[in-house]
Amino acid sequence: MRKLFKNKEKKHLKIHIYEWDIDVYVPENEEQRYIKAAENVSQKIEAYMDIYVRQQYVPQKSYMEILLMTLLDIAVTSTEKERVLGFNKFWRRINNIIKNK
């Protein structure tokens, strides 16, 4: 299995996401990052379950819909962070140009 990772040390980790235990191989020293991410995903799934499955008067959603909504939520948040970071990099470059003149 290690050959697949091209000489990068990977560590086996069992993480819990919502109701599932998942075996993953993560880079050395990145375990906490993956555990935090799993907790974040679990919290988002739990929130959508509270809204769309456990409420009596709301149209019920399937597991697949809940998972897709969670995935979309995470993707939108991720792309927004990338946009903000890119915008900040742009302004840092402009400030560096102005300072160096």
mmCIF file with all atom_site columns, C-alpha atoms in Angstrom:
data_model
loop_
_atom_site.group_PDB
_atom_site.id
_atom_site.type_symbol
_atom_site.label_atom_id
_atom_site.label_alt_id
_atom_site.label_comp_id
_atom_site.label_asym_id
_atom_site.label_entity_id
_atom_site.label_seq_id
_atom_site.pdbx_PDB_ins_code
_atom_site.Cartn_x
_atom_site.Cartn_y
_atom_site.Cartn_z
_atom_site.occupancy
_atom_site.B_iso_or_equiv
_atom_site.pdbx_formal_charge
_atom_site.auth_seq_id
_atom_site.auth_comp_id
_atom_site.auth_asym_id
_atom_site.auth_atom_id
_atom_site.pdbx_PDB_model_num
ATOM 1   C CA . MET A 1 1   ? 0.000   0.000  0.000  1.00 0.00 ? 1   MET A CA 1
ATOM 2   C CA . ARG A 1 2   ? 2.838   2.417  0.751  1.00 0.00 ? 2   ARG A CA 1
ATOM 3   C CA . LYS A 1 3   ? 4.007   2.247  -2.876 1.00 0.00 ? 3   LYS A CA 1
ATOM 4   C CA . LEU A 1 4   ? 0.874   4.121  -3.908 1.00 0.00 ? 4   LEU A CA 1
ATOM 5   C CA . PHE A 1 5   ? 1.940   7.122  -1.855 1.00 0.00 ? 5   PHE A CA 1
ATOM 6   C CA . LYS A 1 6   ? 5.292   7.640  -3.638 1.00 0.00 ? 6   LYS A CA 1
ATOM 7   C CA . ASN A 1 7   ? 7.580   7.491  -0.597 1.00 0.00 ? 7   ASN A CA 1
ATOM 8   C CA . LYS A 1 8   ? 5.497   9.894  1.487  1.00 0.00 ? 8   LYS A CA 1
ATOM 9   C CA . GLU A 1 9   ? 4.887   8.537  4.949  1.00 0.00 ? 9   GLU A CA 1
ATOM 10  C CA . LYS A 1 10  ? 1.206   7.890  5.547  1.00 0.00 ? 10  LYS A CA 1
ATOM 11  C CA . LYS A 1 11  ? -0.471  6.916  8.746  1.00 0.00 ? 11  LYS A CA 1
ATOM 12  C CA . HIS A 1 12  ? -3.566  4.744  9.032  1.00 0.00 ? 12  HIS A CA 1
ATOM 13  C CA . LEU A 1 13  ? -6.364  6.550  10.805 1.00 0.00 ? 13  LEU A CA 1
ATOM 14  C CA . LYS A 1 14  ? -9.909  5.517  11.612 1.00 0.00 ? 14  LYS A CA 1
ATOM 15  C CA . ILE A 1 15  ? -12.121 8.595  11.646 1.00 0.00 ? 15  ILE A CA 1
ATOM 16  C CA . HIS A 1 16  ? -15.757 8.876  12.601 1.00 0.00 ? 16  HIS A CA 1
ATOM 17  C CA . ILE A 1 17  ? -18.042 10.931 10.361 1.00 0.00 ? 17  ILE A CA 1
ATOM 18  C CA . TYR A 1 18  ? -21.643 11.171 11.495 1.00 0.00 ? 18  TYR A CA 1
ATOM 19  C CA . GLU A 1 19  ? -22.689 7.498  11.828 1.00 0.00 ? 19  GLU A CA 1
ATOM 20  C CA . TRP A 1 20  ? -19.792 5.969  9.921  1.00 0.00 ? 20  TRP A CA 1
ATOM 21  C CA . ASP A 1 21  ? -16.252 4.903  10.753 1.00 0.00 ? 21  ASP A CA 1
ATOM 22  C CA . ILE A 1 22  ? -13.913 5.373  7.823  1.00 0.00 ? 22  ILE A CA 1
ATOM 23  C CA . ASP A 1 23  ? -10.369 4.056  7.390  1.00 0.00 ? 23  ASP A CA 1
ATOM 24  C CA . VAL A 1 24  ? -8.080  6.602  5.751  1.00 0.00 ? 24  VAL A CA 1
ATOM 25  C CA . TYR A 1 25  ? -4.359  7.016  5.179  1.00 0.00 ? 25  TYR A CA 1
ATOM 26  C CA . VAL A 1 26  ? -3.203  10.516 5.967  1.00 0.00 ? 26  VAL A CA 1
ATOM 27  C CA . PRO A 1 27  ? 0.176   12.267 5.743  1.00 0.00 ? 27  PRO A CA 1
ATOM 28  C CA . GLU A 1 28  ? 2.326   12.106 8.868  1.00 0.00 ? 28  GLU A CA 1
ATOM 29  C CA . ASN A 1 29  ? 1.568   14.958 11.280 1.00 0.00 ? 29  ASN A CA 1
ATOM 30  C CA . GLU A 1 30  ? -1.771  15.715 9.568  1.00 0.00 ? 30  GLU A CA 1
ATOM 31  C CA . GLU A 1 31  ? -3.934  13.478 11.753 1.00 0.00 ? 31  GLU A CA 1
ATOM 32  C CA . GLN A 1 32  ? -5.441  16.312 13.782 1.00 0.00 ? 32  GLN A CA 1
ATOM 33  C CA . ARG A 1 33  ? -6.368  18.186 10.636 1.00 0.00 ? 33  ARG A CA 1
ATOM 34  C CA . TYR A 1 34  ? -8.311  15.180 9.341  1.00 0.00 ? 34  TYR A CA 1
ATOM 35  C CA . ILE A 1 35  ? -9.968  14.585 12.713 1.00 0.00 ? 35  ILE A CA 1
ATOM 36  C CA . LYS A 1 36  ? -11.089 18.241 12.866 1.00 0.00 ? 36  LYS A CA 1
ATOM 37  C CA . ALA A 1 37  ? -12.364 18.034 9.278  1.00 0.00 ? 37  ALA A CA 1
ATOM 38  C CA . ALA A 1 38  ? -14.344 14.884 10.135 1.00 0.00 ? 38  ALA A CA 1
ATOM 39  C CA . GLU A 1 39  ? -15.867 16.672 13.133 1.00 0.00 ? 39  GLU A CA 1
ATOM 40  C CA . ASN A 1 40  ? -16.781 19.630 10.924 1.00 0.00 ? 40  ASN A CA 1
ATOM 41  C CA . VAL A 1 41  ? -18.456 17.369 8.353  1.00 0.00 ? 41  VAL A CA 1
ATOM 42  C CA . SER A 1 42  ? -20.316 15.523 11.117 1.00 0.00 ? 42  SER A CA 1
ATOM 43  C CA . GLN A 1 43  ? -21.603 18.804 12.550 1.00 0.00 ? 43  GLN A CA 1
ATOM 44  C CA . LYS A 1 44  ? -22.825 19.958 9.154  1.00 0.00 ? 44  LYS A CA 1
ATOM 45  C CA . ILE A 1 45  ? -24.585 16.647 8.465  1.00 0.00 ? 45  ILE A CA 1
ATOM 46  C CA . GLU A 1 46  ? -26.134 16.791 11.944 1.00 0.00 ? 46  GLU A CA 1
ATOM 47  C CA . ALA A 1 47  ? -27.399 20.337 11.305 1.00 0.00 ? 47  ALA A CA 1
ATOM 48  C CA . TYR A 1 48  ? -29.003 19.343 7.991  1.00 0.00 ? 48  TYR A CA 1
ATOM 49  C CA . MET A 1 49  ? -30.515 16.250 9.622  1.00 0.00 ? 49  MET A CA 1
ATOM 50  C CA . ASP A 1 50  ? -32.031 18.463 12.326 1.00 0.00 ? 50  ASP A CA 1
ATOM 51  C CA . ILE A 1 51  ? -33.534 20.779 9.721  1.00 0.00 ? 51  ILE A CA 1
ATOM 52  C CA . TYR A 1 52  ? -34.677 18.373 6.995  1.00 0.00 ? 52  TYR A CA 1
ATOM 53  C CA . VAL A 1 53  ? -35.225 14.996 8.653  1.00 0.00 ? 53  VAL A CA 1
ATOM 54  C CA . ARG A 1 54  ? -36.107 15.474 12.318 1.00 0.00 ? 54  ARG A CA 1
ATOM 55  C CA . GLN A 1 55  ? -38.604 18.295 11.832 1.00 0.00 ? 55  GLN A CA 1
ATOM 56  C CA . GLN A 1 56  ? -42.178 17.084 11.587 1.00 0.00 ? 56  GLN A CA 1
ATOM 57  C CA . TYR A 1 57  ? -43.568 19.817 9.317  1.00 0.00 ? 57  TYR A CA 1
ATOM 58  C CA . VAL A 1 58  ? -40.700 20.136 6.852  1.00 0.00 ? 58  VAL A CA 1
ATOM 59  C CA . PRO A 1 59  ? -40.494 18.087 3.642  1.00 0.00 ? 59  PRO A CA 1
ATOM 60  C CA . GLN A 1 60  ? -38.227 15.155 4.398  1.00 0.00 ? 60  GLN A CA 1
ATOM 61  C CA . LYS A 1 61  ? -34.889 14.729 2.601  1.00 0.00 ? 61  LYS A CA 1
ATOM 62  C CA . SER A 1 62  ? -33.057 11.485 1.859  1.00 0.00 ? 62  SER A CA 1
ATOM 63  C CA . TYR A 1 63  ? -29.597 10.642 3.192  1.00 0.00 ? 63  TYR A CA 1
ATOM 64  C CA . MET A 1 64  ? -28.214 11.285 -0.282 1.00 0.00 ? 64  MET A CA 1
ATOM 65  C CA . GLU A 1 65  ? -29.779 14.746 -0.403 1.00 0.00 ? 65  GLU A CA 1
ATOM 66  C CA . ILE A 1 66  ? -28.413 15.543 3.068  1.00 0.00 ? 66  ILE A CA 1
ATOM 67  C CA . LEU A 1 67  ? -24.922 14.393 2.065  1.00 0.00 ? 67  LEU A CA 1
ATOM 68  C CA . LEU A 1 68  ? -25.045 16.375 -1.187 1.00 0.00 ? 68  LEU A CA 1
ATOM 69  C CA . MET A 1 69  ? -26.232 19.485 0.651  1.00 0.00 ? 69  MET A CA 1
ATOM 70  C CA . THR A 1 70  ? -23.352 19.054 3.111  1.00 0.00 ? 70  THR A CA 1
ATOM 71  C CA . LEU A 1 71  ? -20.875 18.592 0.270  1.00 0.00 ? 71  LEU A CA 1
ATOM 72  C CA . LEU A 1 72  ? -22.156 21.698 -1.487 1.00 0.00 ? 72  LEU A CA 1
ATOM 73  C CA . ASP A 1 73  ? -21.989 23.710 1.749  1.00 0.00 ? 73  ASP A CA 1
ATOM 74  C CA . ILE A 1 74  ? -18.351 22.678 2.283  1.00 0.00 ? 74  ILE A CA 1
ATOM 75  C CA . ALA A 1 75  ? -17.424 23.354 -1.361 1.00 0.00 ? 75  ALA A CA 1
ATOM 76  C CA . VAL A 1 76  ? -18.981 26.839 -1.309 1.00 0.00 ? 76  VAL A CA 1
ATOM 77  C CA . THR A 1 77  ? -17.209 27.668 1.943  1.00 0.00 ? 77  THR A CA 1
ATOM 78  C CA . SER A 1 78  ? -13.926 26.374 0.524  1.00 0.00 ? 78  SER A CA 1
ATOM 79  C CA . THR A 1 79  ? -14.179 28.347 -2.722 1.00 0.00 ? 79  THR A CA 1
ATOM 80  C CA . GLU A 1 80  ? -15.121 31.484 -0.771 1.00 0.00 ? 80  GLU A CA 1
ATOM 81  C CA . LYS A 1 81  ? -12.011 31.098 1.406  1.00 0.00 ? 81  LYS A CA 1
ATOM 82  C CA . GLU A 1 82  ? -9.873  30.600 -1.711 1.00 0.00 ? 82  GLU A CA 1
ATOM 83  C CA . ARG A 1 83  ? -11.360 33.749 -3.253 1.00 0.00 ? 83  ARG A CA 1
ATOM 84  C CA . VAL A 1 84  ? -10.674 35.802 -0.123 1.00 0.00 ? 84  VAL A CA 1
ATOM 85  C CA . LEU A 1 85  ? -7.112  34.449 0.151  1.00 0.00 ? 85  LEU A CA 1
ATOM 86  C CA . GLY A 1 86  ? -6.506  35.244 -3.511 1.00 0.00 ? 86  GLY A CA 1
ATOM 87  C CA . PHE A 1 87  ? -7.906  38.746 -3.032 1.00 0.00 ? 87  PHE A CA 1
ATOM 88  C CA . ASN A 1 88  ? -5.641  39.260 0.005  1.00 0.00 ? 88  ASN A CA 1
ATOM 89  C CA . LYS A 1 89  ? -2.599  38.068 -1.978 1.00 0.00 ? 89  LYS A CA 1
ATOM 90  C CA . PHE A 1 90  ? -3.488  40.527 -4.731 1.00 0.00 ? 90  PHE A CA 1
ATOM 91  C CA . TRP A 1 91  ? -3.619  43.436 -2.262 1.00 0.00 ? 91  TRP A CA 1
ATOM 92  C CA . ARG A 1 92  ? -0.362  42.352 -0.600 1.00 0.00 ? 92  ARG A CA 1
ATOM 93  C CA . ARG A 1 93  ? 1.346   42.468 -4.010 1.00 0.00 ? 93  ARG A CA 1
ATOM 94  C CA . ILE A 1 94  ? -0.049  45.949 -4.676 1.00 0.00 ? 94  ILE A CA 1
ATOM 95  C CA . ASN A 1 95  ? 1.103   47.133 -1.237 1.00 0.00 ? 95  ASN A CA 1
ATOM 96  C CA . ASN A 1 96  ? 4.582   45.705 -1.860 1.00 0.00 ? 96  ASN A CA 1
ATOM 97  C CA . ILE A 1 97  ? 4.767   47.512 -5.203 1.00 0.00 ? 97  ILE A CA 1
ATOM 98  C CA . ILE A 1 98  ? 3.703   50.795 -3.602 1.00 0.00 ? 98  ILE A CA 1
ATOM 99  C CA . LYS A 1 99  ? 6.175   50.392 -0.706 1.00 0.00 ? 99  LYS A CA 1
ATOM 100 C CA . ASN A 1 100 ? 9.061   49.646 -3.059 1.00 0.00 ? 100 ASN A CA 1
ATOM 101 C CA . LYS A 1 101 ? 8.553   52.775 -5.187 1.00 0.00 ? 101 LYS A CA 1
#
